[in-house]
CSV table of C-alpha atoms in Angstrom, one decimal:
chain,number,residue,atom,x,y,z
A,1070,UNK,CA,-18.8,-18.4,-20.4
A,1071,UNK,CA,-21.2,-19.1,-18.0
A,1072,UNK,CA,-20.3,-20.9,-14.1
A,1073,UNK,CA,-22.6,-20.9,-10.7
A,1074,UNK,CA,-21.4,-18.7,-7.5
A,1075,UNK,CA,-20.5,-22.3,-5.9
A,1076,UNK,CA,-17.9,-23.2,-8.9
A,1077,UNK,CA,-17.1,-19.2,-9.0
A,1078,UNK,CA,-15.7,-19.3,-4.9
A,1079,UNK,CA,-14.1,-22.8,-5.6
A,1080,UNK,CA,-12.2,-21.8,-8.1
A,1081,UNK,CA,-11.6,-18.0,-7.3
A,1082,UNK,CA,-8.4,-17.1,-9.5
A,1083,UNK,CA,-9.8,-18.2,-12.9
A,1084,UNK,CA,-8.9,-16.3,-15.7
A,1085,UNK,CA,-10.6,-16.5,-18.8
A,1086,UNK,CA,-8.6,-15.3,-21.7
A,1087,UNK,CA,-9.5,-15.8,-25.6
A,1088,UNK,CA,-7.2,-16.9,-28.5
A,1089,UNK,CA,-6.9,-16.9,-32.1
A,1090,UNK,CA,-9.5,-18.0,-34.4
A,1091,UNK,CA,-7.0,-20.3,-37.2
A,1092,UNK,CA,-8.9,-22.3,-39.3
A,1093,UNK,CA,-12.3,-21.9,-37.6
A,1094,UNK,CA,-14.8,-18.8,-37.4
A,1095,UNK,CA,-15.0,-19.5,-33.6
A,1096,UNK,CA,-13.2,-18.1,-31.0
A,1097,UNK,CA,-11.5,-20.4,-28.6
A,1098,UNK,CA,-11.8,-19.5,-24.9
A,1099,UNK,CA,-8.6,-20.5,-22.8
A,1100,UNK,CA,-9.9,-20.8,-19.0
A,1101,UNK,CA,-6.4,-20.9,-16.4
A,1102,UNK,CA,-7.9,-22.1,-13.0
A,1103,UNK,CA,-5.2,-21.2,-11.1
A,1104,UNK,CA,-2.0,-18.9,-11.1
A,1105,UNK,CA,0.4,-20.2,-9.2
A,1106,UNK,CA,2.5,-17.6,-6.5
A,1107,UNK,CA,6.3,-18.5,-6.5
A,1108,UNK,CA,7.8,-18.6,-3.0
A,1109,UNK,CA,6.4,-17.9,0.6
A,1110,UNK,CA,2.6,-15.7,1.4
A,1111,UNK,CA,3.3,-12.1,2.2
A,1112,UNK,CA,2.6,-11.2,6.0
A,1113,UNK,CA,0.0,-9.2,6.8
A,1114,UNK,CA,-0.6,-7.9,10.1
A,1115,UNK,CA,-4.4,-8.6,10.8
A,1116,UNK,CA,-6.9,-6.2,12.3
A,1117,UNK,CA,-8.5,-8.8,14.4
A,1118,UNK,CA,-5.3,-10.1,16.1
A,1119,UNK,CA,-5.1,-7.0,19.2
A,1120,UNK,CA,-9.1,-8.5,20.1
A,1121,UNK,CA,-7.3,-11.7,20.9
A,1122,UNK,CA,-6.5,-12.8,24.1
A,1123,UNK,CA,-2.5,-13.1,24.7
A,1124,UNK,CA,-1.8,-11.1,21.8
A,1125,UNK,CA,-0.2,-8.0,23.4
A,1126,UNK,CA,1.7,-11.0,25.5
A,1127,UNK,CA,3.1,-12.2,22.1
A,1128,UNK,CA,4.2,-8.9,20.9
A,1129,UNK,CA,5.7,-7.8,24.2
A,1130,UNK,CA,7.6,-10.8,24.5
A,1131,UNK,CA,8.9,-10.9,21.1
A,1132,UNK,CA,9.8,-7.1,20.7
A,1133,UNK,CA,11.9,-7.2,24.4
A,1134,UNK,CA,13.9,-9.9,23.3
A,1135,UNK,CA,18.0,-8.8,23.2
A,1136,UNK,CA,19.2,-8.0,20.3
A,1137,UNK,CA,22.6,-7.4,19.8
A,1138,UNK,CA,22.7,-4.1,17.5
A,1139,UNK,CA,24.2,-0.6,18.1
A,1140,UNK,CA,22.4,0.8,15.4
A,1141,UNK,CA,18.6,1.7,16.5
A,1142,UNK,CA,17.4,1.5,12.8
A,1143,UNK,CA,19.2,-1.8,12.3
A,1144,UNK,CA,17.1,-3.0,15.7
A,1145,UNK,CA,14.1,-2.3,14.3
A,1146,UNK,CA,14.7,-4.2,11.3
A,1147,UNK,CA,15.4,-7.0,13.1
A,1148,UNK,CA,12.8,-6.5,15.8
A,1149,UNK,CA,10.2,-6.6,13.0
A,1150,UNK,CA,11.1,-9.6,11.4
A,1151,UNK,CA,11.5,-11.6,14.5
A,1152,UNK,CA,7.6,-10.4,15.4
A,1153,UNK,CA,6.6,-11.5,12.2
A,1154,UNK,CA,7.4,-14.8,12.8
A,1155,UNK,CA,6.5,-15.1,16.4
A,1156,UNK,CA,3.0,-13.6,15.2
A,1157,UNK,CA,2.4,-15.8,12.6
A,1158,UNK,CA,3.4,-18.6,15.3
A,1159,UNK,CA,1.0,-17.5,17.4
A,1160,UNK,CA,-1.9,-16.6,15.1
A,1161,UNK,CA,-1.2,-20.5,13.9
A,1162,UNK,CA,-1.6,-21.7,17.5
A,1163,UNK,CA,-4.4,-19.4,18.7
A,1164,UNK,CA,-6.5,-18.8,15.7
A,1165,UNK,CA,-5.5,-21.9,13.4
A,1166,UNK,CA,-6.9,-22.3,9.5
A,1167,UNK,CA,-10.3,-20.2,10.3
A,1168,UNK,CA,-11.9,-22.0,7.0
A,1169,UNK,CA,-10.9,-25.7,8.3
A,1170,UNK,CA,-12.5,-24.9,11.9
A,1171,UNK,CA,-15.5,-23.5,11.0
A,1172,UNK,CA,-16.3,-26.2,8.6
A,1173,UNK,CA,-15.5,-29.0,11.2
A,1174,UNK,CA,-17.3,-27.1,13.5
A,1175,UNK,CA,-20.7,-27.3,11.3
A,1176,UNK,CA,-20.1,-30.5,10.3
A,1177,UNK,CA,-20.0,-32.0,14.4
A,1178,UNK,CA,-23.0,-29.5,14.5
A,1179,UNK,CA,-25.0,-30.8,11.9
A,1180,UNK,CA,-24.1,-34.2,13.1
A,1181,UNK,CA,-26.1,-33.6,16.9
A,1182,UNK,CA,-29.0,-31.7,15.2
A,1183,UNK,CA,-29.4,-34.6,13.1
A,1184,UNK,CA,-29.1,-37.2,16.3
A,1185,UNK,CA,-31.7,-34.8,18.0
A,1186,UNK,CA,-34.3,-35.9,15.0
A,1187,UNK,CA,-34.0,-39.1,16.7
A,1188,UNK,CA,-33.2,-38.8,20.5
A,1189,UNK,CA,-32.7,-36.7,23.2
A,1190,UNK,CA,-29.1,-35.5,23.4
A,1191,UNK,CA,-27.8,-35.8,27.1
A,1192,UNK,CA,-26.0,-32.5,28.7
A,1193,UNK,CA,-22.8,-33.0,27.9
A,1194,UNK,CA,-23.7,-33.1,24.0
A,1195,UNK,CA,-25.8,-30.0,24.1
A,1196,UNK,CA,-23.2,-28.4,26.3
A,1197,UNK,CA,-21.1,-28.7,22.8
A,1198,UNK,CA,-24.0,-28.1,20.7
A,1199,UNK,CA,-23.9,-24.4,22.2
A,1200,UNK,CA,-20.7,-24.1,22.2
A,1201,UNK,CA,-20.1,-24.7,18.6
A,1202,UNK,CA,-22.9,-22.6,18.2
A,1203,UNK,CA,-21.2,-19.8,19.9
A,1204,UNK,CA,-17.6,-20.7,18.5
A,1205,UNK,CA,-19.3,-20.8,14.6
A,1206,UNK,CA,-20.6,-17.5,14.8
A,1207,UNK,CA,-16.3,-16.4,16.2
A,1208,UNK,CA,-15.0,-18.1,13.2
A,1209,UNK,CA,-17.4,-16.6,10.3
A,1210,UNK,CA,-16.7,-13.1,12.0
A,1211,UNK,CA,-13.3,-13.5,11.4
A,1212,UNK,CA,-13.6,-15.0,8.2
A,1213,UNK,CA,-16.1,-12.0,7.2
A,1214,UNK,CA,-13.1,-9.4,8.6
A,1215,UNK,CA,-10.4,-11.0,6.7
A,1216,UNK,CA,-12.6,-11.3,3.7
A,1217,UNK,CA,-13.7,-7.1,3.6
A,1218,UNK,CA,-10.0,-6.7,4.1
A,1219,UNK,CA,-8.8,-8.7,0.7
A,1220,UNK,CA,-11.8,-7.1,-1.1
A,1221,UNK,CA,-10.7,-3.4,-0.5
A,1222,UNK,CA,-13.8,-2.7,0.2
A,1223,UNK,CA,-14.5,1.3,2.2
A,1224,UNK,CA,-18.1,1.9,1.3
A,1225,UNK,CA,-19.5,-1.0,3.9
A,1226,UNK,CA,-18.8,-1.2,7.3
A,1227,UNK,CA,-17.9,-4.1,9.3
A,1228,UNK,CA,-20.8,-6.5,9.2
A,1229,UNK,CA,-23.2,-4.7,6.9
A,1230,UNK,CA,-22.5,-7.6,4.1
A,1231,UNK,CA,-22.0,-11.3,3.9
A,1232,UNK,CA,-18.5,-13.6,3.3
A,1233,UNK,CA,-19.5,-14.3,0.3
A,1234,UNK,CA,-20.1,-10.8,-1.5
A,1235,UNK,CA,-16.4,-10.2,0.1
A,1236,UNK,CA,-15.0,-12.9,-1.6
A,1237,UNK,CA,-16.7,-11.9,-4.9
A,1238,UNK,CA,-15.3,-8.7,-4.6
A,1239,UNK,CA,-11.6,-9.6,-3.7
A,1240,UNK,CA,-12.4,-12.6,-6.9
A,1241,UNK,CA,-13.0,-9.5,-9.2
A,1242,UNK,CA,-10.3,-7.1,-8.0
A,1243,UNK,CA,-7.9,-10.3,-8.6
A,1244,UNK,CA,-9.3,-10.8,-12.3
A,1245,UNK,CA,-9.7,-7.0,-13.2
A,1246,UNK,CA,-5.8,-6.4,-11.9
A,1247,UNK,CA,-4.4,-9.7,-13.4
A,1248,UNK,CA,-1.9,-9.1,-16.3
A,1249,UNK,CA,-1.7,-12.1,-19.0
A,1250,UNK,CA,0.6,-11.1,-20.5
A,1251,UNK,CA,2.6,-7.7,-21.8
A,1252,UNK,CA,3.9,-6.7,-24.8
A,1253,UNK,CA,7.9,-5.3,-25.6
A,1254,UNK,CA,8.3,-4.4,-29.0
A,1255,UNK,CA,7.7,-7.2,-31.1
A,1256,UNK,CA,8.0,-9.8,-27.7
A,1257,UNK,CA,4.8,-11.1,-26.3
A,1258,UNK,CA,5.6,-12.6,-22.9
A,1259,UNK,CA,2.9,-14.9,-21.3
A,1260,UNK,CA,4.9,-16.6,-18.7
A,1261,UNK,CA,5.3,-15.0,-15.6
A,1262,UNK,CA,9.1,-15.0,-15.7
A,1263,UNK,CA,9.0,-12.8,-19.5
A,1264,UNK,CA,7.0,-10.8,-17.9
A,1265,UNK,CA,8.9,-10.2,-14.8
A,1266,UNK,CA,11.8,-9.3,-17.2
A,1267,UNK,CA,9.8,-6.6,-19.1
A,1268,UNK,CA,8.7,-5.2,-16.3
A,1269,UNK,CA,12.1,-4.6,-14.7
A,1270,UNK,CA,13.8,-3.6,-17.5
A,1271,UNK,CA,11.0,-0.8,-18.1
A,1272,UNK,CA,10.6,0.3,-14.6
A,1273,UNK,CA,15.0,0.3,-14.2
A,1274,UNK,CA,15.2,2.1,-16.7
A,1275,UNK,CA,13.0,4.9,-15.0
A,1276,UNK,CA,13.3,5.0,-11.4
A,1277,UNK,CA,17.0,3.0,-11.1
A,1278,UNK,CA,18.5,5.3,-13.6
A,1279,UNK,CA,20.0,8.7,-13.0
A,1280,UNK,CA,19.8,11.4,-15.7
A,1281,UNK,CA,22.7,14.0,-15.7
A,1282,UNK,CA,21.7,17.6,-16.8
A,1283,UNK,CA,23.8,19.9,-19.1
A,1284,UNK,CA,22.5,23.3,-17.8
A,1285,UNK,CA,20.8,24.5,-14.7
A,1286,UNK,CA,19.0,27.4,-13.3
A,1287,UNK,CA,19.4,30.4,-12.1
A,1288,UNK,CA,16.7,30.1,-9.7
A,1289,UNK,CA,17.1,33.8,-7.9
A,1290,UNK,CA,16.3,35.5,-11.3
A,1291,UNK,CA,13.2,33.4,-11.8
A,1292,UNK,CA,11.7,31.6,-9.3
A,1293,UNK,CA,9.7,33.3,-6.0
A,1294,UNK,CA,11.9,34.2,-2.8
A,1295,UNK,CA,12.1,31.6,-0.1
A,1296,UNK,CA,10.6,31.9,3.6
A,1297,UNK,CA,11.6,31.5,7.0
A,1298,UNK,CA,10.9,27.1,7.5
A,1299,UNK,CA,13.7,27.0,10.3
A,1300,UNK,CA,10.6,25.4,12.5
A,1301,UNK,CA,10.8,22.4,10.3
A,1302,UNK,CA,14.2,21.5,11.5
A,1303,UNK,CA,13.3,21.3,15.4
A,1304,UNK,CA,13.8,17.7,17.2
A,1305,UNK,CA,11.0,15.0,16.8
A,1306,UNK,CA,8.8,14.9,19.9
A,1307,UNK,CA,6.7,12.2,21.4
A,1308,UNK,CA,3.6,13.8,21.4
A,1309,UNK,CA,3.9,14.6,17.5
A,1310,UNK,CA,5.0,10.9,16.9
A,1311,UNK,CA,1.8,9.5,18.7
A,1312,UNK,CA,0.0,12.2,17.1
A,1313,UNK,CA,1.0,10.9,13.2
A,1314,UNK,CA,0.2,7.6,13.9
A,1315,UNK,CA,-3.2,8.2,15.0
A,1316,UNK,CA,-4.3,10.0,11.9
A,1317,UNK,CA,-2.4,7.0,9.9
A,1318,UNK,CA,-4.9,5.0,8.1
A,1319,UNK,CA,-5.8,1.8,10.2
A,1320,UNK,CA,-5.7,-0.7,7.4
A,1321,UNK,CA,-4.7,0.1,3.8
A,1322,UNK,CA,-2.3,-1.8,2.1
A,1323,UNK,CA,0.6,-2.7,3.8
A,1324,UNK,CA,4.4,-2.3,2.0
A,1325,UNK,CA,7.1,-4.9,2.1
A,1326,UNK,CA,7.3,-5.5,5.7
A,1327,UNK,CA,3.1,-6.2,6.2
A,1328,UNK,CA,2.3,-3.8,9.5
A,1329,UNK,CA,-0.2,-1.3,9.3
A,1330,UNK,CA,-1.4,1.6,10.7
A,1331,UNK,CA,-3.6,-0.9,13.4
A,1332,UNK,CA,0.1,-2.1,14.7
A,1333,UNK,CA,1.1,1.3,15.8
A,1334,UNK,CA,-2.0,2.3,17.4
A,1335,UNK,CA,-2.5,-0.8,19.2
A,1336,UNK,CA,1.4,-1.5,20.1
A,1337,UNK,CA,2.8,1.9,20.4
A,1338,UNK,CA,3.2,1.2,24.4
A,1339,UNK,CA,5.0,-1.4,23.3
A,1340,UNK,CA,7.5,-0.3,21.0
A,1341,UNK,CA,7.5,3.8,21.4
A,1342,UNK,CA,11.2,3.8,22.6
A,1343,UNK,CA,12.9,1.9,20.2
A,1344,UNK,CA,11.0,3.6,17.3
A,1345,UNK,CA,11.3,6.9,18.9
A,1346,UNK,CA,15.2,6.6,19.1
A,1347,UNK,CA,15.4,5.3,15.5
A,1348,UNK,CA,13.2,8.5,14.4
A,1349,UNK,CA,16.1,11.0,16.7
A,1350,UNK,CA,18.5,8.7,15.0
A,1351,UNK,CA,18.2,9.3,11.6
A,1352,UNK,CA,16.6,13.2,11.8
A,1353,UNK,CA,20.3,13.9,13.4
A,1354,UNK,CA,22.0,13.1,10.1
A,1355,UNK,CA,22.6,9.2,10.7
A,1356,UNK,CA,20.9,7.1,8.0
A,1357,UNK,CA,23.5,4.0,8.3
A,1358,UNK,CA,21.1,0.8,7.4
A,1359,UNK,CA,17.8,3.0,6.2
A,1360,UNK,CA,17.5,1.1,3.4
A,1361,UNK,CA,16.4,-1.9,5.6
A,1362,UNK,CA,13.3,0.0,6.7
A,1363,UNK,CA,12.8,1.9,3.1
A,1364,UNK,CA,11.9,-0.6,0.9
A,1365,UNK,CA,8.9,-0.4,-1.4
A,1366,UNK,CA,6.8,-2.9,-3.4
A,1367,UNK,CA,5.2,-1.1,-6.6
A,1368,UNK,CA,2.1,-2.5,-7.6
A,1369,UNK,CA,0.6,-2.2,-10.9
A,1370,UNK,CA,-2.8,-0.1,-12.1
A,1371,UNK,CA,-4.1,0.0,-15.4
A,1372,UNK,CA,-4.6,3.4,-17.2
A,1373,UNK,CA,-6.6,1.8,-19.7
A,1374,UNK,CA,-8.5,-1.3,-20.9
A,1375,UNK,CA,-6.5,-2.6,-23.1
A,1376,UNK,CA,-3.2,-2.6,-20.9
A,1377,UNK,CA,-0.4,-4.6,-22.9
A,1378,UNK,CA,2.5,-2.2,-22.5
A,1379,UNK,CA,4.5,-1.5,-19.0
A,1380,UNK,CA,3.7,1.8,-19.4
A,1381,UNK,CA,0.1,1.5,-19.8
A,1382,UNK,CA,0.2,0.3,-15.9
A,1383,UNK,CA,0.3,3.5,-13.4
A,1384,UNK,CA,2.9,2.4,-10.5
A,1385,UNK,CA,1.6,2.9,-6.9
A,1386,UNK,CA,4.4,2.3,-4.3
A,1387,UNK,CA,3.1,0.5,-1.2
A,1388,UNK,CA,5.9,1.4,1.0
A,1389,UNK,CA,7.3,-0.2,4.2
A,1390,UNK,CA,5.7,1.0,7.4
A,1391,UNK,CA,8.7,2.9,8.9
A,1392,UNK,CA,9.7,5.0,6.0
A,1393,UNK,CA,5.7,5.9,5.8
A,1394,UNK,CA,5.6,6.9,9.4
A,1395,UNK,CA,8.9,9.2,8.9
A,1396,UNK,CA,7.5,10.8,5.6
A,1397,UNK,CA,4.0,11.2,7.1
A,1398,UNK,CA,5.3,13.0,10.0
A,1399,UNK,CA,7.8,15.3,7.5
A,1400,UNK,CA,4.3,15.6,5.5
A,1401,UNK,CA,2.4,17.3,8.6
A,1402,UNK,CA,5.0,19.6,9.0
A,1403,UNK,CA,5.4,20.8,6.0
A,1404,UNK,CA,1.0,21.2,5.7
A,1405,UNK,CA,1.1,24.4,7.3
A,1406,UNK,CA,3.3,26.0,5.2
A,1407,UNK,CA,1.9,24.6,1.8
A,1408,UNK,CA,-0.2,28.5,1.1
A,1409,UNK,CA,2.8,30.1,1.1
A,1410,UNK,CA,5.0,28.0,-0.9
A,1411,UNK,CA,2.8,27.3,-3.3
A,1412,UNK,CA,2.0,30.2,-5.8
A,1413,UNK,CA,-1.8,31.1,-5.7
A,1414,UNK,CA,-2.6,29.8,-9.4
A,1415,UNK,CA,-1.6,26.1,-8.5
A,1416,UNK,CA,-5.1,25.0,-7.1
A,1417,UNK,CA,-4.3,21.0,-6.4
A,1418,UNK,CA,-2.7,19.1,-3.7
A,1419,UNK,CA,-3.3,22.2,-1.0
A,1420,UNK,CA,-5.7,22.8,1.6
A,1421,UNK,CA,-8.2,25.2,1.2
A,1422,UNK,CA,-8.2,25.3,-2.8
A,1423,UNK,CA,-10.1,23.5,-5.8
A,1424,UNK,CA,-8.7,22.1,-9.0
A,1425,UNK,CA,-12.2,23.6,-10.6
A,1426,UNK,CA,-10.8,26.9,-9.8
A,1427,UNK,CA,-8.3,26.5,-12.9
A,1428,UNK,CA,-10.7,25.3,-15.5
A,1429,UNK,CA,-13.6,28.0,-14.7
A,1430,UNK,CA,-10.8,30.8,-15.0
A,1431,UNK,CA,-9.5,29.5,-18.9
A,1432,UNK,CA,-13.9,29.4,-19.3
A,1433,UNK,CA,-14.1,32.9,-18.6
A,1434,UNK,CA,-10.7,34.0,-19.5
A,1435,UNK,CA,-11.8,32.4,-23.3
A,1436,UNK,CA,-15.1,34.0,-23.3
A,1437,UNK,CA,-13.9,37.6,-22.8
A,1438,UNK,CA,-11.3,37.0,-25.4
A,1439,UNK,CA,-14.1,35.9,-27.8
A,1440,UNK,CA,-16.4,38.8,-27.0
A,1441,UNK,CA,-13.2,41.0,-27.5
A,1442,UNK,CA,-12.4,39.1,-30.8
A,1443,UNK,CA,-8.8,39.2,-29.1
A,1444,UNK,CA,-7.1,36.2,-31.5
A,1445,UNK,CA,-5.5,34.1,-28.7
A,1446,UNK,CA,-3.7,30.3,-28.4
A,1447,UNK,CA,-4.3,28.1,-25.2
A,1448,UNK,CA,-1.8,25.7,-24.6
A,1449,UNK,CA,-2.7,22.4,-22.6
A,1450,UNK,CA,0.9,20.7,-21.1
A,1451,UNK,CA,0.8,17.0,-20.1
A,1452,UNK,CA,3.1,16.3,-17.3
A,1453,UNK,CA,2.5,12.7,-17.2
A,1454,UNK,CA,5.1,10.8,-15.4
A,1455,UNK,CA,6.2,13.6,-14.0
A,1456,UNK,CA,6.6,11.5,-10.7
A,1457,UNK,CA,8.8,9.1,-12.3
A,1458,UNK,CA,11.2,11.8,-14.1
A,1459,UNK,CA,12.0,14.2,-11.0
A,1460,UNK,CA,15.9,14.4,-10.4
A,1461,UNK,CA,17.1,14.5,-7.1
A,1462,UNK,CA,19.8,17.3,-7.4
A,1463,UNK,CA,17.3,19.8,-8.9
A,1464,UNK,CA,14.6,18.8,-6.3
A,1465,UNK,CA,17.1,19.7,-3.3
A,1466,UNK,CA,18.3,22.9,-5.1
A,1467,UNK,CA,14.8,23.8,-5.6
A,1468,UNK,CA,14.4,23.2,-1.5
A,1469,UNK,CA,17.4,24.9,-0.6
A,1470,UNK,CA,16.2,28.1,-3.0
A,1471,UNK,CA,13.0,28.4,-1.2
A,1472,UNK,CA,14.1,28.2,2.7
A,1473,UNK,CA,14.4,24.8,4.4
A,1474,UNK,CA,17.2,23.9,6.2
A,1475,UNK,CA,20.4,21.6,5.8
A,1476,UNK,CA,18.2,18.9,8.7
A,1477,UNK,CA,15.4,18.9,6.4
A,1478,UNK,CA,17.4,18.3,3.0
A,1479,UNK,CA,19.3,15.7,4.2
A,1480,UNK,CA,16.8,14.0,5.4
A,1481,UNK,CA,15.1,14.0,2.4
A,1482,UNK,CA,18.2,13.0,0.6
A,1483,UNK,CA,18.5,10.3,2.7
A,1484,UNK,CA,14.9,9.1,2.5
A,1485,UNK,CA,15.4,9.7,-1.3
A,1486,UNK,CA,18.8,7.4,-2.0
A,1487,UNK,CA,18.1,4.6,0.5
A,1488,UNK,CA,14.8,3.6,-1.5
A,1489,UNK,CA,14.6,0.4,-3.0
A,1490,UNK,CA,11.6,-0.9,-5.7
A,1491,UNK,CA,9.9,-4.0,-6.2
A,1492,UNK,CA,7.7,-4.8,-8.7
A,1493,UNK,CA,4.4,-6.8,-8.1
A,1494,UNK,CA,3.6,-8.8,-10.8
A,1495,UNK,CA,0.5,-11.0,-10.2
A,1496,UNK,CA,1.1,-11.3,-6.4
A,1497,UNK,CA,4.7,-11.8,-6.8
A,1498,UNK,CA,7.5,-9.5,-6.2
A,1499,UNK,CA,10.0,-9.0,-8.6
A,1500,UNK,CA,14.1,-8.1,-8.5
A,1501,UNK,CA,14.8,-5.5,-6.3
A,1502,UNK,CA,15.4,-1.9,-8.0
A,1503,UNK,CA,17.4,0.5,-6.1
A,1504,UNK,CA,15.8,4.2,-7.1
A,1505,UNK,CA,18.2,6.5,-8.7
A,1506,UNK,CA,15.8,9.3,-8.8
A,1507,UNK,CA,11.6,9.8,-9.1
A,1508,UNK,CA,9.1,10.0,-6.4
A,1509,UNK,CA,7.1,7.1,-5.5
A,1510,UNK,CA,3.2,7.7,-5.8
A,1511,UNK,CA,1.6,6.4,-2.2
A,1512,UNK,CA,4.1,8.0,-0.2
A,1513,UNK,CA,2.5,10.8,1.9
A,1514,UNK,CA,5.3,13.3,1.0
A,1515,UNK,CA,5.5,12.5,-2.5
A,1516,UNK,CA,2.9,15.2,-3.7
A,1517,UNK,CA,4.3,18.0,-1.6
A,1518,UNK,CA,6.9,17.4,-2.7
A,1519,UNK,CA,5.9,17.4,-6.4
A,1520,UNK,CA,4.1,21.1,-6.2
């Protein structure tokens, strides 16, 4: 099917699916122009808002409101949710529908160039010529930062492309990511509710499901010795809080809640006390009301081009921004202890070594068994969804057998049981899963974890 760019940014969520030949030798083309998102837009916190005058006013006056709350992770909760709306009240009154403005502002534009073909315009009207001039080229620029945002797109800097080859992009990653329908057995759902219901079902039945274990391990007889990590179990400070949120990533995809890395580094004057109690709060042992600020939204990558199956989809967890700050920090410290931990032939996920190291030691490990004429067998394990098959207990006996303290596991068991999971399905969250065991891919512990 052929369409022109114009048609292609009208209509921007087409899908264009084929269907079954019948009678006929051709093959019918089904074109959906729209796929509709059930309930209210997501928040996200935009990266333009802290350029805007009064917006530090807004935050401030939101986040010192009284709330009545003993528990300091319970506040937060609260405190972000009431900023979310008073943001999106005030990004509604200050900045307004940016595509609306900017085309009324062109059209009152076009309308005194065109009355300047024919007379002089007096000083009031080119007083307002400029300044639509001036207030066009505000609007596209935030149109232009909102659009690179939606498109995911690193390689360009601000500016160095136009709107439109932002909204092409975001367009594409829409279509390429769009499922149309899955397959369970012998069940082909098309409607987004089937769909919804395969994919819970699936992903329940691995993250929200415990497994119990008939044996264990004797990990003293077996496993290497563990090391001195009491340094891991020292206080939170304020200086290594402000420290993890400035190597936090400014403006990847945001989890449930819709902050970023942007609101921390912007805000932190703001709102260091309350999130610096709620981070003592819960490394002392209290995790009453975690789950509010642990939530996760898993959204869906294909492994394959022909994705019909839920487990043809690779699950990324885009987690809330409270439970990424707590993990990143818990992530640092654990960075410098990674080459000691890990044995020496496990060459991913640490510092310092290369994956390549692995395959260029079977290479010449096979080609001085050959030359030998040494009969060998090389075995090649898959430990595909390894992620979502890790259980809990072992995890924390493998932690206890290798040195960290009783502060760091339960923290990590508390991380670990107050997660929750919901699947995105076409832009739309699904029932809420609460994990049972599994690590969620995206959170900055995860892999050191996994190793």
């Amino acid at each position: 099917m052929l369409c022109t760019n114009d048609w292609e940014e009208i209509y921007n969520e087409n899908v264009l699916q084929s269907h079954a030949t019948e009678m006929s030798d051709h093959c019918p083309l089904i074109l959906g122009l729209r796929e509709g998102i059930v309930g209210k837009k997501r928040f996200h916190f935009e990266s333009f808002w802290p350029k805007l005058e009064g917006f530090y006013d807004a935050v401030q006056q939101s986040w010192e409101g009284q709330v009545i709350c003993n528990c300091p992770l319970e506040t937060i909760s609260i405190k972000l949710k009431r900023l979310t709306k008073a943001l999106q009240s005030w990004s509604q009154k200050q900045v307004g529908n940016i595509k609306s403005q900017l085309a009324l502002a062109r059209h009152i534009l076009h309308r005194l160039e065109m009355a300047q073909d024919h007379r002089a315009l007096s000083s009031d009207e080119n007083w307002l010529r400029c300044k639509l001039k001036q207030h066009c080229l505000f609007l596209a620029s935030l149109e232009r930062t909102i659009a690179r945002l939606r498109s995911r797109v690193r390689y360009l800097k601000e500016g160095d492309a136009n709107t439109s080859f932002f909204h092409k992009q975001a367009g594409f990653r829409k279509r390429k990511n769009f499922i149309s329908k899955l397959v369970d057995g012998d069940q082909v759902a098309i409607n987004q509710e089937d769909k919804h219901k395969i994919l819970f079902e699936h992903f329940d039945g691995v993250l929200g499901q415990a497994r119990t274990r008939a044996v264990t391990f004797d990990l003293a007889a077996f496993h290497r010795a563990g090391i001195d990590l009491s340094d891991l179990d020292q206080p939170f400070t304020e200086d290594e809080i402000w420290a993890t949120i400035q190597s936090l990533p400014a403006d990847r995809a945001p989890g449930p809640d819709g902050y970023t890395g942007r609101f921390y580094k912007t805000c932190w004057p703001i709102i260091k006390s309350d999130f610096t109690a709620a981070l003592v709060f819960l490394q002392q042992g209290d995790a009453r009301r975690l789950e509010l600020l642990n939530s996760a939204y898993l959204t869906l990558i294909p492994k394959k081009v022909e994705a019909l199956e839920a487990k043809d989809f690779r699950p990324i967890s885009l987690v809330h921004s409270f439970a990424k700050l707590v993990t990143k920090m818990l992530a640092n410290r654990l960075a410098p202890f990674l080459d000691r931990l890990v044995a020496t032939n496990q060459s991913a996920f640490t510092r310092g070594r290369c994956i390549h190291d692995n395959f260029m030691l079977v290479q010449q490990t096979i080609k001085v068994l050959h030359h030998r004429k040494i009969a060998s067998l090389f075995l090649k394990l898959d430990i595909s969804k390894a992620f979502d098959s890790v259980a809990w207990a072992f995890l924390l006996e493998i932690l206890e057998h290798l040195g960290f303290g009783a502060v760091w596991r339960n923290l990590i068991s508390n991380l670990l049981k107050s997660a929750s999971t919901q699947v995105i399905l076409n832009g739309e969250p699904g029932e809420i899963i609460s994990n049972q065991r599994g690590l969620r891919q995206g959170d900055p512990l995860s892999p050191m974890l996994f190793i």
